[in-house]
Coordinates of C-alpha atoms in Angstrom, one line a residue:
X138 CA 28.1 11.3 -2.5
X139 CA 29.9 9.2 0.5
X140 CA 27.5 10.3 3.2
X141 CA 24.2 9.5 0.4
X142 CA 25.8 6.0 0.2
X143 CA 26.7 5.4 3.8
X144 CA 23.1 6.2 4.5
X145 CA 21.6 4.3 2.1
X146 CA 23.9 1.1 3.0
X147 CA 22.8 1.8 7.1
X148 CA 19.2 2.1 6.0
X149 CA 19.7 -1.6 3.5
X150 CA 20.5 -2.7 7.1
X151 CA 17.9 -1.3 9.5
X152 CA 15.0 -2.6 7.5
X153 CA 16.5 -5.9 6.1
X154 CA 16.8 -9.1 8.2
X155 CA 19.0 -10.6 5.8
X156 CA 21.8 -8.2 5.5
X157 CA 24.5 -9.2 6.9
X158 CA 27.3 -6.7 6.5
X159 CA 27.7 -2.9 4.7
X160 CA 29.8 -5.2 2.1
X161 CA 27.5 -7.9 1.3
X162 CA 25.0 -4.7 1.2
X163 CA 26.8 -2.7 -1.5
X164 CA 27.9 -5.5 -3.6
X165 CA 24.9 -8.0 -3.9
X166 CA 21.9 -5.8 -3.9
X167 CA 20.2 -4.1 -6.9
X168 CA 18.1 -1.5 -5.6
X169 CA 21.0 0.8 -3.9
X170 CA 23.4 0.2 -7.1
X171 CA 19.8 1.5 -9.0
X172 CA 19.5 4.3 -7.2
X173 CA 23.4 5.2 -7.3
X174 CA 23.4 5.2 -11.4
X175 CA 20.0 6.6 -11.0
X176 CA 21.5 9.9 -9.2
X177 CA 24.0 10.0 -11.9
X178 CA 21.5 10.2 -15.0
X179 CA 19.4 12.1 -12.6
X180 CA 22.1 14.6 -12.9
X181 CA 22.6 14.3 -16.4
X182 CA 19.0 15.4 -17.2
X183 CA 18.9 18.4 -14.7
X184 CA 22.7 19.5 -17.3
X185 CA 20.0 19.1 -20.2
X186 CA 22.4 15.8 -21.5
X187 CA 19.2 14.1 -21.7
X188 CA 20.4 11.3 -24.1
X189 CA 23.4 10.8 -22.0
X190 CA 20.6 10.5 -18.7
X191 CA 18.3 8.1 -20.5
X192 CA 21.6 5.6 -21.4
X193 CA 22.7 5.8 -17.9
X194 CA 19.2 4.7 -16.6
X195 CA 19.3 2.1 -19.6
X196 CA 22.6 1.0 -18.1
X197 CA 20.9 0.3 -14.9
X198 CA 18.0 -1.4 -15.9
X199 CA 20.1 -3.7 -17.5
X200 CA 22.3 -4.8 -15.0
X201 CA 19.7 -4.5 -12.0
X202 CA 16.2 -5.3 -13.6
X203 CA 14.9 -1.8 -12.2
X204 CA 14.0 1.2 -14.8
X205 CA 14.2 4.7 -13.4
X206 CA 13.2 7.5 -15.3
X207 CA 16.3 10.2 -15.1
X208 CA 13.7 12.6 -14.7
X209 CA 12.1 10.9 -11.3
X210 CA 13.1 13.2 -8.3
X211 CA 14.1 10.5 -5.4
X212 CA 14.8 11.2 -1.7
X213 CA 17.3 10.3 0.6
X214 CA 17.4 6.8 2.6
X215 CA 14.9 5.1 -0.2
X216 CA 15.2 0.4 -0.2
X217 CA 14.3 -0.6 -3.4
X218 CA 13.9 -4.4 -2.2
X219 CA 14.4 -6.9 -4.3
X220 CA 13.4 -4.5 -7.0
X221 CA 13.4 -6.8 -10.2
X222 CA 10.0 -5.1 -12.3
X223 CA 10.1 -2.1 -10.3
X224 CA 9.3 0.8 -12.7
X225 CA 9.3 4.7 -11.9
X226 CA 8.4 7.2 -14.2
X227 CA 9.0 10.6 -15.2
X228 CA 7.0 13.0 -13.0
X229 CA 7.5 11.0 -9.9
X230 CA 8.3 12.3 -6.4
X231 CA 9.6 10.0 -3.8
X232 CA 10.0 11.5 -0.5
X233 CA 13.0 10.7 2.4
X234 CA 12.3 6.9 4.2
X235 CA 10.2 5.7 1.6
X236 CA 9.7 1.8 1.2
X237 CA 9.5 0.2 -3.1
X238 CA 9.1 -3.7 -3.2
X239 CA 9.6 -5.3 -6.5
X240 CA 7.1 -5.3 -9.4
X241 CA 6.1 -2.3 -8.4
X242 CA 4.7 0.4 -11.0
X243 CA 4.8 4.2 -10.4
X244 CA 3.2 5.4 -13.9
X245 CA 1.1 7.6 -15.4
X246 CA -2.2 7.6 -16.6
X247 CA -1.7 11.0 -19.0
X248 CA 0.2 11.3 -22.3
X249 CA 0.4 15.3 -21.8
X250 CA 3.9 16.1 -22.3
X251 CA 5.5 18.4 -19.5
X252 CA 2.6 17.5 -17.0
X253 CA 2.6 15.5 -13.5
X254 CA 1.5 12.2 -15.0
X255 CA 3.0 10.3 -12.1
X256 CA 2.5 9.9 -8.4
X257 CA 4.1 11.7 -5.7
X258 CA 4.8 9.2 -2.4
X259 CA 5.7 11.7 0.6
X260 CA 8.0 10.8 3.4
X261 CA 7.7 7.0 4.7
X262 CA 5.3 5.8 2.3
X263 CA 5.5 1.7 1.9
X264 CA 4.9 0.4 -1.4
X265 CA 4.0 -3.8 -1.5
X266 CA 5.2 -6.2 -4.2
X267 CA 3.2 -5.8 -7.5
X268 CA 1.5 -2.2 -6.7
X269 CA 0.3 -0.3 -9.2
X270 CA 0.3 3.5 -8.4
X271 CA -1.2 5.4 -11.1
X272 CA -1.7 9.0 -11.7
X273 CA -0.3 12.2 -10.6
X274 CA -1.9 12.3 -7.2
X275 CA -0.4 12.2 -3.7
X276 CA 0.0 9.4 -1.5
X277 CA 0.5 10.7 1.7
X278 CA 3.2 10.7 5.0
X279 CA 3.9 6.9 6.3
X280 CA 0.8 5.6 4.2
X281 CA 1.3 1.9 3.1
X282 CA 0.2 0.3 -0.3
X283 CA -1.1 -3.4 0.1
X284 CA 1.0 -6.0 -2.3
X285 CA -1.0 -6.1 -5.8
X286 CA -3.2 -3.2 -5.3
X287 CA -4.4 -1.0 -7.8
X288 CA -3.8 2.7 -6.8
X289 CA -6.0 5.1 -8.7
X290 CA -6.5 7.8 -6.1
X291 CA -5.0 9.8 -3.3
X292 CA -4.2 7.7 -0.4
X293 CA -4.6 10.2 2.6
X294 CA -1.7 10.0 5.3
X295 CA -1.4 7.5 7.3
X296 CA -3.8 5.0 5.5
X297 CA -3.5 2.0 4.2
X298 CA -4.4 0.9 0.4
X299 CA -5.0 -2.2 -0.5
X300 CA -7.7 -4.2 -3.1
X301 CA -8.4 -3.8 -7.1
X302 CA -9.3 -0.4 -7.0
X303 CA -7.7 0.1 -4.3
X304 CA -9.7 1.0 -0.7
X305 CA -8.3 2.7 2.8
X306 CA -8.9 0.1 5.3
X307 CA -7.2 2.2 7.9
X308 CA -7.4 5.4 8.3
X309 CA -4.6 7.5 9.6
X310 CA -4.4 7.8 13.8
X311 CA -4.6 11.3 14.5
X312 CA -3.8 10.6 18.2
X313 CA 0.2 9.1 17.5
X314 CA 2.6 11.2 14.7
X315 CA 3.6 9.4 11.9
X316 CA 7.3 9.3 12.2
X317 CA 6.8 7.0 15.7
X318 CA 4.4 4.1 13.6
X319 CA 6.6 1.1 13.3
X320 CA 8.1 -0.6 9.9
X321 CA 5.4 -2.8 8.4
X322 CA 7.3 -4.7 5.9
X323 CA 5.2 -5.1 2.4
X324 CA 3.1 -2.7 3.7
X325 CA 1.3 -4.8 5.8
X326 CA -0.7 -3.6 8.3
X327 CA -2.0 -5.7 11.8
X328 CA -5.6 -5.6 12.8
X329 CA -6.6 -3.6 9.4
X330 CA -10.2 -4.9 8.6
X331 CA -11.5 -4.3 5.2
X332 CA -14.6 -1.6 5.3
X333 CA -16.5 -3.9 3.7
X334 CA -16.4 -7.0 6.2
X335 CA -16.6 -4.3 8.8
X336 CA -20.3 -2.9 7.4
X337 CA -21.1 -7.1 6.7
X338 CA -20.3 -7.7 10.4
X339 CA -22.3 -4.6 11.2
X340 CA -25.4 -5.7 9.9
X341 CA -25.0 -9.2 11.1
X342 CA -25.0 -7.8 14.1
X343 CA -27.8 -5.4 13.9
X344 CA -30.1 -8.2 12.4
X345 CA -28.9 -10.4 15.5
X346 CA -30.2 -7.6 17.8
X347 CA -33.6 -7.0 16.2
X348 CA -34.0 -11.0 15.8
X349 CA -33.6 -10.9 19.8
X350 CA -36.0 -8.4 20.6
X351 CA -38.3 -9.7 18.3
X352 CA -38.6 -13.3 19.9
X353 CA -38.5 -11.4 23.5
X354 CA -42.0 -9.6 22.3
X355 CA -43.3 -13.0 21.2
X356 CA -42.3 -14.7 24.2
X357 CA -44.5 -11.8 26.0
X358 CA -47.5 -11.8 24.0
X359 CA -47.5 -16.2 24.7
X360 CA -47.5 -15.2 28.2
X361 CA -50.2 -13.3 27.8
X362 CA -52.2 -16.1 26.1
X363 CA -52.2 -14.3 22.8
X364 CA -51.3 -16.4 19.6
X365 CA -51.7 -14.8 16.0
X366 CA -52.5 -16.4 12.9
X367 CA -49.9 -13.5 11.5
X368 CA -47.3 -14.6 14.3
X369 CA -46.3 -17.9 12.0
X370 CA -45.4 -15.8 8.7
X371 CA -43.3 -13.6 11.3
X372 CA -41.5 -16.7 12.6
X373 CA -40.8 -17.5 8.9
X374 CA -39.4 -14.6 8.1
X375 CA -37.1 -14.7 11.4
X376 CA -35.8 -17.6 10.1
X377 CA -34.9 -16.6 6.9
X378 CA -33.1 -13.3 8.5
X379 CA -31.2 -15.7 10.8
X380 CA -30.2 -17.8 7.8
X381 CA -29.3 -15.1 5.6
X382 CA -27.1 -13.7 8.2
X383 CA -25.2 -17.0 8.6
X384 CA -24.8 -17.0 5.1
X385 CA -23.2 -13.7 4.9
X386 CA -21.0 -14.3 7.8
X387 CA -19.6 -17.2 6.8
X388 CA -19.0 -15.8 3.4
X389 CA -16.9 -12.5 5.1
X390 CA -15.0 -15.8 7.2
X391 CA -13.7 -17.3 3.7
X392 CA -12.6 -14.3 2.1

């Protein structure tokens, strides 16, 4: 129980700027005195005292403003930050290192009794403030979950989730292991560009290129002496491409 708590206390310290000392750690924050009343109901429901369990975890949500199921299985050197709203349910699975900011919802999307209606978050896994993961899928080793997104599916490992359904923006890097990716607090992620504005800019960019080679045939065929009638709805058209292609890259820029 000591060495669970000194842990827990060292890892409070590793990933928040603002603690100051192992006291100020085990006195003033919520999330490790939730998870310490959380391994006692946790106990109480594997002894089949299952009222007893769901007081306990009542107890706790009381005084810290974070409901645990007893029945949640939660793994060692877990930060609930902050952690006021954070709610965990039943048939959840949190693995070793893993990352819960507040608001955050681990629920089910099932009302069968006795099956896994929650989600499972394997080891390192960073969940952002106001994330809803939902459903008894897997989110993967040292994946991250944007703030606010909307997690329907499996999250593969490595990736990052973010959006309302939630999208990977980032696939996981084969070439580096997980366990050496550095602590992105809130689960964000630098230099993760949206699919989206990535296939925007990709056709921007294709359009751009046929626009060029376009205007390098006309240029030929007006050295050549040639000028079509047809060549004027052609020019009209390029400028409609270019314009459309502003358009759509300056509307990527402002979201």
């Amino acid at each position: 129980m000591f060495t669970r708590l000194r842990e827990d206390i060292a890892t409070i310290r590793e990933r928040d700027p603002a603690a100051r000392s192992a006291w100020e750690v085990l006195t003033c924050y919520p999330g490790l005195h939730a998870l310490v009343l959380h391994r006692l109901a946790h106990a109480c429901w594997l002894g089949k005292r299952r009222w007893l369990a769901r007081f306990v975890s009542q107890v706790a949500r009381f005084l810290t403003g974070i409901e645990i199921h007893p029945g949640a299985t939660i793994g060692r050197r877990v930060f609930i930050d902050h952690g006021m709203g954070v709610v965990i349910g039943e048939t959840a699975e949190i693995g070793d290192d893993c990352t819960i900011y507040q608001g955050v919802t681990l629920g089910g999307t099932s009302l069968t009794r006795g099956a896994k209606r929650h989600p499972t978050l394997e080891r390192g896994v960073i969940v952002g403030a106001g994330a809803k993961v939902l459903g008894g899928f897997t989110i993967g080793a040292e994946a991250k979950i944007g703030s606010n997104a909307v997690v329907v599916k499996p999250v593969p490992a490595g990736g990052t989730a973010v959006g309302n359904p939630a999208r990977v923006v980032m696939p996981a890097d084969t070439k580096r292991a997980p366990q050496s990716a550095a602590f992105c607090a809130y689960g964000i992620t630098p230099n993760a560009d949206d699919p989206v504005s990535l296939a925007l800019h990709g056709l921007i960019d294709h359009a751009a290129k046929e626009t060029q080679r376009v205007d390098e045939i006309v240029a030929a065929l007006e050295r050549l002496g040639t000028r079509l009638e047809a060549l004027q709805g052609a020019d009209a058209a390029l400028i409609d491409l270019r314009r459309l292609s502003a358009a759509i890259e300056g509307k990527t820029v402002e979201q």
